[in-house]
Amino acid sequence: MYAYDEIDRTLVNERVSEFRDQVKRRLSGELTEDEFKILRLQNGVYLQLHAYMFRVAIPYGTLATNQLRALAHVARKYDRGYGHFTTRQNIQFNWIKLAELPDALADLAEVGIHAMQTSGNNMRNVTSDQWAGVAPGEIEDPRIWSELIRQHTTLHPEFSFLPRKFKIAITASDHDRAAIKIHDIGLKLIKNEKGETGFEVLVGGGLGRTPFIGKTIKHFVHGRDILSYIEAILRVYNQYGRRDNIYKARIKILVHELGIEKFSREVEEEWQHIRNSSLQIDDEVIEDIRSRFTYPSYEKLPHMPDELRQAAADADFEAWRKNSVAPHKVQGYSIVTISLKPIGAPPGDATAEQMDALADLADKYSFGEIRVGHEQNLALPHVAKRDLPALWKALDKLGLATPNVNLITDIIACPGLDYCSLANARSIPIAQELTRRFANHELANLIGRLHINISGCINACGHHHVGHIGILGVEKNGEEVYQITIGGRADEGAALGNLIGPGVKFDEVADVIEDVVEAYLALRERPDELFIDTVKRLGVEPFKERVYATR
Amino acid sequence: MPLVNGGKIADDSFAKLAVDTPLPEGGDILVPAERFLGEADALLKRTGKVGVIWPNNRDIGELVPYLGKIAVVALVFPTFRDGRAYSQARLLRERYNYRGELRATGQILRDQFVFMLRAGFDSFEVKKQADAEAFMQTAKRYSVFYQPTGDGRITALHRRMQLRHSEGVGT
């Protein structure tokens, strides 16, 4: 965990006080809605279909239990008793009153949580691997660098009014759980041949109406230079990014139009001016941030405790353990993913009661720490293996032990037309129907790892482009129509999916997905050939034939 | 529009000239970039100070040869969501060492004062009278700054280092 000090707390409180003043000026009419819009967005406040939506940052996905309880408190006191975890390590509340927002922010500030830059045309919440610090084989804990960049990009005087939003993600593992290739800047922590820590820097990834996979702009930037290098990229983007058309304003368009070589030359030139400035990071500064991350005092525990051996006889426990429990870098411990995808429910939602209860469980079994991942699930990062059976029982009572992590019902979905003023089609009911269709665990397990991603509009909050199966809702002649892609992925082998054919109606989506899955089961070479690998081997055609032959 | 200069509401001694306004005999003038670059020698020879209004999509590097001779650079925020002039301001102050008046013009609200001060602006043509009056109070809103800019304020990272070292000395 990272501990805020007095300096961080002061800044958050100053921000709350500023926003209180801005809300007051809006309510008195001193600020017009047009003026206020940008200010509220910079504080994570959207005006949605029914009410204001409030998006809170969970930097690099790490939460302490008192912070999770504070989120539960906000859900209960200012909203309708639940929150929605998003694909970018944020939580959203959908029914908040503008006049109460400053109080909600002040309550969160007490535990070091804020909503700064969770929206708006500025640098957004820095995201990272939800298994940071505990994943076996990572270069080092990427959150140290995430926190450094979080601080640097918070209220940055030059980059708070960019052409569009700007997202940075960091990973330190070969297996990319932070989806760095679909971010404006993706950073992969690496060591060079001298053993020095630095980054491979990618730029220009992103989804939305013009999706791109990020390209490597530099193979190695030394850790001490990372802030100046990011600043150089941002400065080039701020100056040359298009402002005449919001659909063409993202950095991915600039990189695409200039070409990565020309863009990188511009960045390089700017960087040479600033790399040896005060932006260069002293080792001492890094060590200071590193020292403020505390790690549990792990016990020396056996690899296979008796409790786990005995519980293995329980088929339900085993089903859950197999897909929810991942190896930990310390022997005797595990990382436990908590599915927020119960059958028939909106993906990513948690009630205030569940959040409070999870905080209790994290105190009891995970050294008071919770993680939030981009798949809209939570995780407990330090669970002793001997505690797994007891934890499973407790989670099951809360409705949080659905054994579907990474299976077909572990669906990523945006809020869609039910909540969002941008959406053209519903997402949640599609997700709900699909979870019912594939509710049978035996079947889901037979299918294996398969990610379905659903977006209710072209803005792609549900990351449909990178779903193994992607579903995009659009509006056509007053009707919701869904376009289906296959073969996308968001990990280290990131790729955009390909369309399998014409869009289908709302009522047909689940049938079509069943057809795609049946085709896969018939076409796969071996039971362990994953859906995504079968698609890679065979392409779209056989799936298209199966789906459209009878339609 | 009220002008805030040196932290206070001040009179503006500069007359804004358009591209084709006849040149007045004396007095301080602010001229558009295009006109300035075209008539620089003549403008700089007359009595009275000269300032330039520089658009936010023109390379600020073109102004560098004249920086020692001009009194004001006025950068433009056509809407307050367009932040290009922040970059120009920092380049003027930090890379080109411009020490004259750096004025923010356009849609300037109190909510940008802190950002602008940090980027190097020291004078502001403010849209609303109430915002101009709130300048001092708003400018002091923040006491913590995470990133170094040319305004010389100490960053949170370095303040922590100082605190740590002073604790070290005490024990």
XYZ file of C-alpha atoms in Angstrom:
722
model
C 0.000 0.000 0.000
C 0.991 3.587 -0.609
C 0.613 5.902 2.354
C -0.487 9.478 1.680
C 1.416 12.005 3.737
C 0.393 15.466 4.885
C 1.490 16.964 1.564
C -0.761 14.689 -0.512
C -3.656 15.167 1.890
C -3.309 18.941 1.730
C -3.553 18.930 -2.047
C -6.656 16.736 -2.059
C -8.319 18.989 0.524
C -7.432 22.114 -1.443
C -9.002 20.524 -4.485
C -12.206 19.735 -2.580
C -12.408 23.308 -1.374
C -11.949 24.637 -4.902
C -14.665 22.360 -6.231
C -17.015 23.383 -3.423
C -16.581 26.964 -4.579
C -17.156 25.990 -8.210
C -20.378 24.126 -7.382
C -21.560 27.093 -5.341
C -20.897 29.437 -8.265
C -22.743 27.081 -10.608
C -25.763 26.811 -8.320
C -25.920 30.612 -7.982
C -25.708 31.035 -11.752
C -22.349 32.805 -11.590
C -20.891 30.055 -13.754
C -22.712 29.021 -16.912
C -23.223 25.318 -17.613
C -20.732 25.604 -20.460
C -18.065 27.027 -18.136
C -18.884 24.629 -15.336
C -18.870 21.583 -17.600
C -15.097 21.496 -17.980
C -14.539 22.149 -14.292
C -16.892 19.394 -13.170
C -15.448 16.950 -15.681
C -11.989 17.573 -14.251
C -13.505 16.425 -10.966
C -15.105 13.314 -12.391
C -18.657 14.641 -12.629
C -20.692 13.874 -15.759
C -24.252 14.837 -16.557
C -25.813 11.546 -17.618
C -29.179 10.382 -18.840
C -30.953 10.527 -15.485
C -28.647 12.305 -13.090
C -25.070 13.355 -12.413
C -22.570 10.547 -12.535
C -19.563 10.689 -10.235
C -16.375 8.845 -11.171
C -13.801 8.238 -8.458
C -10.171 7.344 -9.137
C -8.559 4.198 -7.801
C -4.975 4.928 -8.832
C -3.279 1.781 -10.178
C -6.185 -0.195 -8.758
C -5.004 -0.383 -5.148
C -7.453 0.175 -2.303
C -7.065 -0.037 1.462
C -9.998 -1.363 3.442
C -10.828 2.034 4.954
C -10.954 3.391 1.411
C -13.314 0.654 0.237
C -15.519 1.364 3.247
C -15.535 5.052 2.299
C -16.722 4.105 -1.191
C -19.485 2.013 0.417
C -20.391 5.013 2.551
C -20.685 7.250 -0.522
C -22.855 4.619 -2.244
C -25.126 4.457 0.778
C -25.292 8.102 1.816
C -25.256 9.948 -1.492
C -26.347 7.344 -4.016
C -28.634 4.333 -4.309
C -26.564 1.836 -2.408
C -24.236 0.560 -5.092
C -21.304 1.505 -7.291
C -20.034 0.372 -10.672
C -16.368 -0.571 -11.181
C -15.141 0.433 -14.633
C -12.527 -0.738 -17.119
C -10.062 1.959 -16.025
C -9.719 1.381 -12.300
C -12.425 3.812 -11.362
C -15.734 3.418 -9.563
C -18.821 5.281 -10.742
C -21.887 6.347 -8.841
C -24.926 7.014 -10.987
C -27.462 8.906 -8.938
C -25.636 11.628 -7.101
C -26.948 15.152 -6.446
C -24.777 18.049 -7.560
C -25.279 19.981 -4.328
C -24.017 16.989 -2.300
C -20.950 16.275 -4.404
C -18.532 18.475 -2.459
C -19.524 16.632 0.732
C -19.028 13.258 -0.934
C -15.594 14.390 -2.115
C -14.725 15.661 1.354
C -15.707 12.304 2.877
C -13.476 10.501 0.379
C -10.614 12.940 0.943
C -10.472 11.815 4.568
C -9.166 8.452 3.378
C -6.985 9.816 0.597
C -9.348 9.188 -2.307
C -10.229 11.762 -4.936
C -11.891 12.196 -8.308
C -9.276 14.468 -9.838
C -8.947 14.030 -13.597
C -11.132 10.954 -13.851
C -12.673 12.791 -16.777
C -12.004 15.814 -18.961
C -9.356 16.584 -21.539
C -6.432 16.012 -19.243
C -4.246 13.173 -18.065
C -6.499 10.573 -16.549
C -6.093 8.194 -13.662
C -2.856 6.223 -14.141
C -3.652 2.524 -14.367
C -1.536 -0.544 -13.798
C -1.522 -4.291 -13.285
C -3.993 -5.224 -10.555
C -1.508 -7.892 -9.447
C 1.315 -5.370 -9.073
C 3.751 -6.202 -6.319
C 2.541 -9.781 -5.934
C 2.730 -11.265 -9.430
C 5.562 -13.780 -9.773
C 8.286 -12.666 -12.172
C 7.572 -8.956 -12.477
C 10.579 -6.626 -12.936
C 9.565 -4.640 -9.875
C 6.392 -3.210 -8.392
C 5.070 -0.954 -11.196
C 3.042 1.081 -8.693
C 6.146 2.944 -7.553
C 6.404 4.400 -11.037
C 2.637 4.679 -11.394
C 2.537 6.792 -8.240
C 5.394 8.981 -9.458
C 3.543 9.571 -12.727
C 0.231 10.032 -10.908
C 1.759 12.815 -8.872
C 3.469 14.414 -11.825
C 0.335 14.460 -13.949
C -2.026 15.674 -11.226
C -3.059 19.305 -11.825
C -0.271 19.701 -14.341
C -0.379 23.377 -15.349
C 0.435 22.732 -18.973
C -1.564 19.598 -19.640
C -4.911 20.195 -18.011
C -6.529 21.471 -21.224
C -5.346 19.005 -23.849
C -7.043 18.381 -27.209
C -8.692 15.280 -25.668
C -8.434 12.860 -22.768
C -5.103 11.157 -22.190
C -4.548 7.755 -20.626
C -1.372 6.133 -19.329
C -1.044 2.483 -18.270
C 1.972 0.640 -16.846
C 2.916 -3.008 -16.599
C 5.987 -4.722 -15.217
C 5.169 -8.255 -16.332
C 5.499 -10.093 -19.626
C 1.851 -11.010 -19.321
C 0.159 -7.654 -19.692
C -2.831 -7.269 -17.395
C -2.900 -3.475 -17.765
C -3.782 -3.429 -21.488
C -0.950 -0.987 -22.210
C -1.281 -1.328 -25.990
C -4.701 0.306 -26.014
C -3.617 3.402 -24.090
C -2.372 6.794 -25.296
C 0.919 5.980 -23.598
C 1.728 2.427 -22.596
C 4.770 1.776 -20.418
C 6.451 -1.564 -19.968
C 8.991 -1.706 -17.174
C 12.156 -3.476 -18.328
C 15.848 -3.812 -17.473
C 18.534 -2.964 -20.004
C 21.712 -4.955 -20.536
C 23.385 -2.997 -17.713
C 20.637 -4.069 -15.350
C 19.184 -0.542 -15.134
C 15.452 -0.064 -14.801
C 13.627 1.742 -17.567
C 10.687 1.584 -19.886
C 9.700 0.498 -23.322
C 7.384 3.336 -24.333
C 4.384 2.792 -26.588
C 2.231 5.558 -27.946
C -0.970 6.058 -29.893
C -3.068 3.116 -28.806
C -6.751 3.521 -28.141
C -10.211 2.278 -28.996
C -13.288 4.367 -29.788
C -14.405 5.009 -33.337
C -10.860 4.795 -34.730
C -9.134 1.986 -32.870
C -5.354 1.590 -32.923
C -2.871 -0.679 -31.210
C -0.075 1.387 -29.660
C 3.309 1.502 -31.364
C 6.713 1.444 -29.719
C 8.204 4.932 -29.859
C 11.309 4.099 -27.848
C 12.732 0.765 -26.805
C 14.382 2.008 -23.639
C 13.925 5.180 -21.616
C 15.833 5.162 -18.345
C 13.661 5.438 -15.255
C 15.256 8.760 -14.288
C 14.132 10.214 -17.651
C 10.596 8.915 -17.775
C 8.890 12.127 -16.620
C 10.747 14.270 -19.148
C 9.993 11.784 -21.904
C 6.277 11.742 -21.082
C 6.337 15.530 -20.862
C 7.921 15.719 -24.331
C 5.208 13.489 -25.800
C 2.506 15.559 -24.137
C 3.985 18.840 -25.312
C 4.110 17.680 -28.925
C 0.549 16.431 -28.623
C -0.689 19.623 -26.947
C 0.791 21.735 -29.730
C -0.034 19.640 -32.766
C -3.037 17.534 -31.776
C -6.147 18.507 -33.723
C -8.685 20.681 -31.992
C -11.088 21.219 -34.875
C -12.776 17.834 -34.597
C -13.078 15.948 -31.314
C -13.171 12.635 -33.138
C -9.735 13.329 -34.554
C -8.211 14.927 -31.499
C -6.723 11.898 -29.743
C -2.959 11.362 -29.934
C -3.505 8.126 -31.889
C -4.742 10.214 -34.850
C -1.729 12.534 -34.651
C 0.646 9.572 -34.509
C -1.184 7.934 -37.385
C -1.205 11.082 -39.535
C 2.424 12.003 -38.915
C 3.647 8.410 -38.866
C 5.486 7.016 -35.850
C 8.934 7.970 -37.239
C 8.108 11.637 -37.715
C 6.206 11.792 -34.460
C 9.102 10.234 -32.577
C 11.552 12.721 -34.140
C 9.387 15.599 -32.884
C 9.305 14.050 -29.422
C 13.038 13.373 -29.466
C 13.811 16.980 -30.339
C 11.600 18.287 -27.558
C 13.019 15.741 -25.146
C 16.622 16.816 -25.759
C 15.656 20.294 -24.506
C 14.166 19.074 -21.248
C 15.656 15.720 -20.335
C 18.430 17.163 -18.169
C 16.145 19.655 -16.462
C 14.472 19.458 -13.067
C 12.296 16.726 -14.571
C 15.142 14.277 -14.157
C 14.325 12.055 -11.218
C 16.878 11.570 -8.446
C 17.286 8.052 -7.108
C 16.494 9.542 -3.733
C 13.046 10.611 -4.907
C 12.302 7.139 -6.241
C 13.502 5.616 -3.003
C 11.256 7.963 -1.055
C 8.198 6.828 -3.004
C 9.323 3.224 -2.764
C 9.631 3.573 0.994
C 6.028 4.707 1.256
C 4.738 1.478 -0.233
C 4.462 -0.986 2.596
C 4.221 -4.724 2.131
C 2.739 -7.337 4.421
C 4.913 -9.300 6.830
C 4.334 -12.622 5.157
C 4.633 -15.777 7.236
C 6.666 -18.789 6.250
C 3.911 -21.072 5.028
C 3.820 -24.474 3.364
C 3.168 -24.691 -0.344
C 0.247 -27.049 0.179
C -1.458 -26.629 3.560
C -3.767 -29.301 4.983
C -6.795 -26.987 4.784
C -6.415 -26.754 1.030
C -5.812 -30.472 0.600
C -8.993 -31.281 2.517
C -11.111 -28.707 0.695
C -10.083 -30.197 -2.644
C -12.714 -32.887 -2.132
C -15.422 -30.237 -2.515
C -16.174 -29.903 -6.230
C -17.704 -26.434 -5.840
C -14.652 -25.149 -4.025
C -12.363 -26.664 -6.624
C -14.352 -25.113 -9.462
C -13.911 -21.718 -7.839
C -10.257 -22.251 -6.894
C -9.306 -23.249 -10.413
C -10.390 -20.007 -11.995
C -10.194 -17.485 -9.157
C -6.914 -18.322 -7.464
C -3.589 -17.365 -9.045
C 0.013 -17.982 -7.975
C 1.663 -15.429 -5.681
C 5.334 -14.541 -5.578
C 5.518 -15.643 -1.946
C 5.192 -19.350 -1.181
C 2.042 -20.297 0.681
C 0.076 -17.271 -0.576
C -2.335 -16.688 -3.461
C -3.960 -13.872 -5.370
C -7.732 -14.271 -5.316
C -9.891 -12.677 -7.997
C -13.399 -11.827 -6.899
C -15.918 -12.018 -9.702
C -18.291 -9.057 -9.914
C -20.129 -10.959 -12.629
C -22.826 -13.013 -10.941
C -25.238 -14.703 -13.345
C -27.974 -12.294 -14.418
C -26.444 -9.143 -12.894
C -24.847 -6.019 -14.429
C -21.077 -6.601 -14.756
C -18.923 -4.647 -12.333
C -21.602 -3.588 -9.843
C -21.116 -3.967 -6.099
C -23.491 -2.990 -3.324
C -22.471 -0.976 -0.282
C -23.016 -4.091 1.837
C -20.756 -6.154 -0.401
C -18.054 -3.473 -0.294
C -18.186 -3.288 3.497
C -18.146 -7.063 3.834
C -15.258 -7.339 1.380
C -13.324 -4.794 3.403
C -13.827 -7.004 6.461
C -12.632 -10.045 4.528
C -9.608 -8.159 3.226
C -8.723 -7.188 6.796
C -9.076 -10.773 7.910
C -7.424 -12.538 4.978
C -5.471 -10.079 2.795
C -3.551 -7.659 5.029
C -6.186 -4.976 4.464
C -5.666 -4.615 0.731
C -8.003 -4.886 -2.279
C -7.287 -4.481 -5.976
C -9.456 -3.371 -8.882
C -8.756 -4.713 -12.366
C -9.750 -3.511 -15.812
C -11.936 -6.594 -16.266
C -14.313 -5.036 -13.692
C -13.411 -7.596 -11.049
C -11.765 -7.126 -7.666
C -8.897 -9.074 -6.155
C -7.458 -9.849 -2.754
C -3.705 -9.810 -3.321
C -2.263 -11.620 -0.303
C -4.377 -14.579 0.799
C -2.672 -17.405 2.703
C -3.508 -20.667 0.968
C -4.710 -22.199 4.236
C -7.414 -19.499 4.352
C -8.773 -20.141 0.867
C -11.591 -22.514 1.937
C -12.825 -20.145 4.659
C -12.586 -17.159 2.340
C -14.520 -19.001 -0.356
C -17.359 -19.795 2.067
C -17.546 -16.175 3.166
C -17.518 -14.871 -0.407
C -20.196 -17.359 -1.413
C -22.494 -15.987 1.305
C -22.049 -12.502 -0.177
C -22.812 -13.663 -3.712
C -19.186 -13.023 -4.661
C -17.961 -16.554 -5.382
C -19.275 -17.058 -8.906
C -16.691 -19.430 -10.417
C -16.452 -17.685 -13.765
C -13.272 -15.610 -13.804
C -11.902 -15.620 -17.382
C -14.805 -17.778 -18.543
C -17.485 -16.765 -21.015
C -19.732 -15.131 -18.393
C -16.903 -12.918 -17.074
C -18.161 -10.200 -19.393
C -16.855 -6.647 -19.633
C -19.678 -4.225 -20.386
C -20.198 -0.479 -20.351
C -23.357 0.912 -18.691
C -24.954 1.400 -22.116
C -28.296 3.000 -22.869
C -29.668 2.238 -19.409
C -27.432 4.923 -17.905
C -25.271 6.662 -20.439
C -26.257 9.696 -22.472
C -23.782 8.774 -25.215
C -25.016 5.219 -25.734
C -27.076 4.115 -28.725
C -27.893 0.646 -27.469
C -28.254 -1.385 -24.305
C -25.239 -3.304 -22.983
C -26.281 -4.555 -19.565
C -29.324 -6.597 -20.710
C -27.155 -8.257 -23.379
C -24.584 -9.176 -20.743
C -27.315 -10.432 -18.419
C -28.851 -12.623 -21.098
C -25.461 -14.067 -22.063
C -24.637 -14.942 -18.463
C -27.934 -16.830 -18.260
C -27.277 -18.695 -21.533
C -23.882 -19.843 -20.330
C -24.746 -20.213 -16.653
C -23.898 -23.910 -16.693
C -20.430 -24.105 -15.199
C -19.591 -27.413 -16.903
C -20.278 -25.898 -20.301
C -18.434 -22.646 -19.518
C -15.487 -24.656 -18.255
C -15.515 -26.808 -21.381
C -15.351 -23.642 -23.494
C -12.443 -22.324 -21.441
C -10.938 -18.859 -21.412
C -13.118 -16.583 -23.509
C -13.628 -12.874 -23.019
C -16.778 -11.155 -24.233
C -16.684 -7.363 -24.282
C -19.786 -5.251 -24.893
C -20.085 -1.528 -25.715
C -23.326 0.361 -26.166
C -21.764 2.879 -28.529
C -18.777 3.541 -30.703
C -16.861 5.198 -27.855
C -15.956 1.673 -26.756
C -15.981 1.987 -22.950
C -16.664 -1.767 -22.914
C -13.504 -2.303 -25.019
C -15.445 -4.338 -27.595
C -12.606 -4.091 -30.152
C -10.337 -6.159 -27.927
C -12.843 -8.748 -26.718
C -12.203 -12.288 -27.913
C -15.823 -11.765 -28.890
C -16.715 -8.105 -29.173
C -20.262 -6.802 -29.277
C -20.933 -3.217 -30.342
C -24.412 -1.764 -30.110
C -25.318 0.855 -32.709
C -28.553 2.521 -33.692
C -29.991 1.916 -37.143
C -33.376 3.263 -38.222
C -34.454 3.688 -34.618
C -33.498 0.125 -33.713
C -30.637 -1.306 -31.687
C -28.332 -3.347 -33.895
C -25.280 -5.227 -32.683
C -22.084 -5.749 -34.632
C -20.030 -8.759 -33.648
C -16.266 -9.075 -33.927
C -13.984 -11.958 -33.031
C -10.263 -12.292 -32.464
C -9.585 -9.177 -30.412
C -7.410 -9.215 -27.317
C -6.061 -6.629 -24.873
C -3.020 -8.407 -23.450
C 0.626 -8.472 -24.609
C -0.563 -9.849 -27.957
C -3.135 -7.069 -28.304
C -5.184 -7.166 -31.503
C -8.406 -5.680 -32.816
C -11.261 -8.056 -33.586
C -12.683 -8.609 -37.055
C -16.316 -8.220 -37.972
C -18.056 -11.517 -38.705
C -20.849 -10.036 -40.801
C -23.887 -7.748 -40.757
C -25.234 -6.518 -37.431
C -27.978 -8.461 -35.686
C -31.006 -7.395 -33.678
C -31.129 -7.175 -29.884
C -33.109 -10.407 -29.558
C -30.711 -12.345 -31.765
C -27.417 -11.475 -30.067
C -27.363 -14.326 -27.561
C -28.292 -16.858 -30.272
C -25.505 -15.607 -32.496
C -22.955 -15.828 -29.700
C -24.108 -19.381 -29.025
C -23.548 -20.163 -32.708
C -20.050 -18.672 -32.596
C -19.212 -20.722 -29.520
C -20.638 -23.914 -31.034
C -18.594 -23.305 -34.160
C -15.495 -22.950 -32.002
C -16.191 -26.176 -30.107
C -16.546 -27.995 -33.410
C -13.500 -26.378 -34.991
C -10.901 -26.455 -32.238
C -8.041 -28.864 -32.725
C -7.710 -29.910 -29.118
C -9.733 -29.212 -25.962
C -6.999 -26.841 -24.790
C -6.948 -24.753 -27.950
C -8.468 -21.485 -26.749
C -11.178 -19.691 -28.700
C -8.784 -16.867 -29.499
C -6.227 -19.314 -30.913
C -8.793 -21.092 -33.068
C -9.860 -17.739 -34.506
C -6.237 -16.860 -35.181
C -5.686 -20.157 -36.963
C -8.857 -20.164 -39.058
C -9.856 -16.537 -39.433
C -13.392 -15.190 -39.490
C -14.800 -17.239 -42.356
C -15.897 -20.500 -40.695
C -17.566 -18.536 -37.896
C -19.325 -16.304 -40.368
C -20.625 -19.342 -42.261
C -21.969 -20.922 -39.096
C -23.740 -17.747 -37.972
C -25.185 -16.535 -41.248
C -25.914 -19.819 -43.053
C -29.272 -20.096 -41.351
C -30.081 -16.382 -41.060
C -12.239 43.477 -19.545
C -10.411 44.110 -16.267
C -6.658 43.607 -16.282
C -4.955 41.985 -13.319
C -1.272 42.776 -13.135
C 1.067 42.179 -10.221
C -1.828 40.624 -8.341
C -3.997 43.742 -8.504
C -6.575 45.167 -10.837
C -4.620 47.663 -12.905
C -5.068 50.133 -15.758
C -4.021 48.890 -19.143
C -1.646 51.376 -20.770
C -1.585 49.377 -24.005
C -3.833 50.184 -26.946
C -4.708 47.149 -29.052
C -4.137 47.700 -32.729
C -5.676 45.628 -35.480
C -3.691 44.631 -38.563
C -4.686 47.819 -40.378
C -5.274 50.409 -37.595
C -3.165 53.529 -38.273
C -0.139 53.721 -35.975
C -0.627 56.311 -33.189
C 2.143 58.894 -32.582
C 3.051 57.752 -29.114
C 1.798 55.510 -26.343
C 2.035 51.784 -25.679
C 0.663 49.452 -28.300
C -0.191 45.775 -28.610
C -0.121 44.492 -32.175
C -1.033 41.169 -33.788
C 1.867 38.800 -34.525
C 1.556 39.150 -38.265
C 1.791 42.926 -38.160
C 4.594 42.854 -35.641
C 6.757 40.564 -37.759
C 6.032 42.677 -40.852
C 6.799 46.075 -39.326
C 9.063 45.178 -36.409
C 11.793 47.732 -37.124
C 9.383 50.644 -37.485
C 7.355 49.621 -34.434
C 10.384 49.282 -32.209
C 11.804 52.663 -33.243
C 8.838 54.776 -32.124
C 8.363 56.060 -28.568
C 6.082 53.964 -26.391
C 6.292 50.311 -25.505
C 5.419 47.570 -27.933
C 3.730 44.271 -27.179
C 2.687 41.366 -29.390
C -0.519 39.345 -29.456
C 0.641 35.863 -30.390
C -1.870 33.268 -31.615
C -1.746 29.856 -29.994
C -1.140 27.960 -33.228
C 1.958 29.840 -34.333
C 5.484 28.714 -33.443
C 6.618 30.876 -30.531
C 10.195 30.372 -31.732
C 9.600 33.056 -34.408
C 9.367 35.656 -31.675
C 12.670 34.790 -30.050
C 14.883 37.377 -31.862
C 12.665 40.175 -30.516
C 12.137 39.047 -26.940
C 14.656 41.516 -25.488
C 12.911 44.442 -27.148
C 9.254 43.896 -26.448
C 7.372 44.751 -23.283
C 4.436 42.359 -23.457
C 3.673 39.014 -25.007
C -0.076 38.436 -24.971
C -0.987 34.785 -25.483
C -4.475 33.775 -26.446
C -7.008 31.380 -24.953
C -9.813 31.414 -27.550
C -11.788 29.178 -25.193
C -10.562 28.106 -21.828
C -10.571 24.477 -22.945
C -7.764 25.196 -25.424
C -4.467 24.864 -23.535
C -1.887 25.495 -26.244
C -0.896 28.862 -24.798
C 0.229 27.167 -21.575
C 2.940 25.402 -23.556
C 3.922 28.637 -25.301
C 4.138 30.403 -21.954
C 6.426 27.804 -20.470
C 8.655 27.837 -23.538
C 8.946 31.633 -23.349
C 9.813 31.621 -19.668
C 11.823 28.445 -19.305
C 13.508 27.918 -22.670
C 13.801 31.437 -24.041
C 14.220 33.253 -20.734
C 11.650 35.928 -21.526
C 11.363 38.242 -18.525
C 8.834 40.822 -19.757
C 5.103 40.881 -19.096
C 3.359 37.676 -20.131
C -0.333 38.314 -20.504
C -3.192 35.821 -20.721
C -6.016 36.989 -22.971
C -9.272 35.523 -24.216
C -11.607 33.481 -22.073
C -9.893 33.862 -18.717
C -11.719 32.689 -15.597
C -10.550 32.491 -11.992
C -10.373 28.718 -12.295
C -7.273 28.972 -14.494
C -5.259 31.487 -12.456
C -3.193 28.893 -10.614
C -2.364 27.004 -13.807
C -1.457 30.243 -15.567
C 0.738 31.558 -12.782
C 2.576 28.264 -12.734
C 3.097 28.379 -16.489
C 4.658 31.826 -16.156
C 1.853 34.327 -16.814
C 1.934 37.435 -14.661
C -0.866 39.461 -16.175
C -4.430 38.564 -17.012
C -7.249 40.072 -19.026
C -10.112 38.612 -17.071
C -13.570 38.010 -18.504
C -15.584 38.698 -15.350
C -15.092 41.546 -12.885
C -15.860 39.229 -9.938
C -13.104 36.854 -11.050
C -10.615 39.700 -11.307
C -11.548 40.785 -7.784
C -11.098 37.219 -6.546
C -7.589 37.020 -7.984
C -5.486 37.083 -4.837
C -7.708 34.665 -2.985
C -7.897 32.255 -5.938
C -4.214 32.441 -6.726
C -3.437 31.211 -3.217
C -5.833 28.289 -3.436
C -3.102 25.678 -3.688
C -0.044 25.267 -1.525
C 1.095 21.936 -2.948
C 2.495 21.439 -6.433
C 3.510 18.088 -7.780
C 5.503 19.055 -10.875
C 8.397 21.452 -11.432
C 7.759 24.396 -13.750
C 9.736 27.566 -14.291
C 7.806 29.451 -11.603
C 10.299 28.208 -9.040
C 7.792 26.752 -6.605
C 9.077 23.768 -4.737
C 7.464 20.493 -5.702
C 5.951 18.003 -3.321
C 8.715 15.514 -4.131
C 11.408 17.970 -3.131
C 9.587 19.288 -0.126
C 9.472 15.724 1.179
C 13.214 15.440 0.656
C 13.768 18.650 2.584
C 11.564 17.511 5.449
C 13.361 14.204 5.556
C 16.776 15.847 5.636
C 15.829 18.385 8.276
C 14.521 15.553 10.429
C 17.839 13.818 9.872
C 19.752 16.873 11.077
C 17.622 17.193 14.204
C 18.280 13.682 15.402
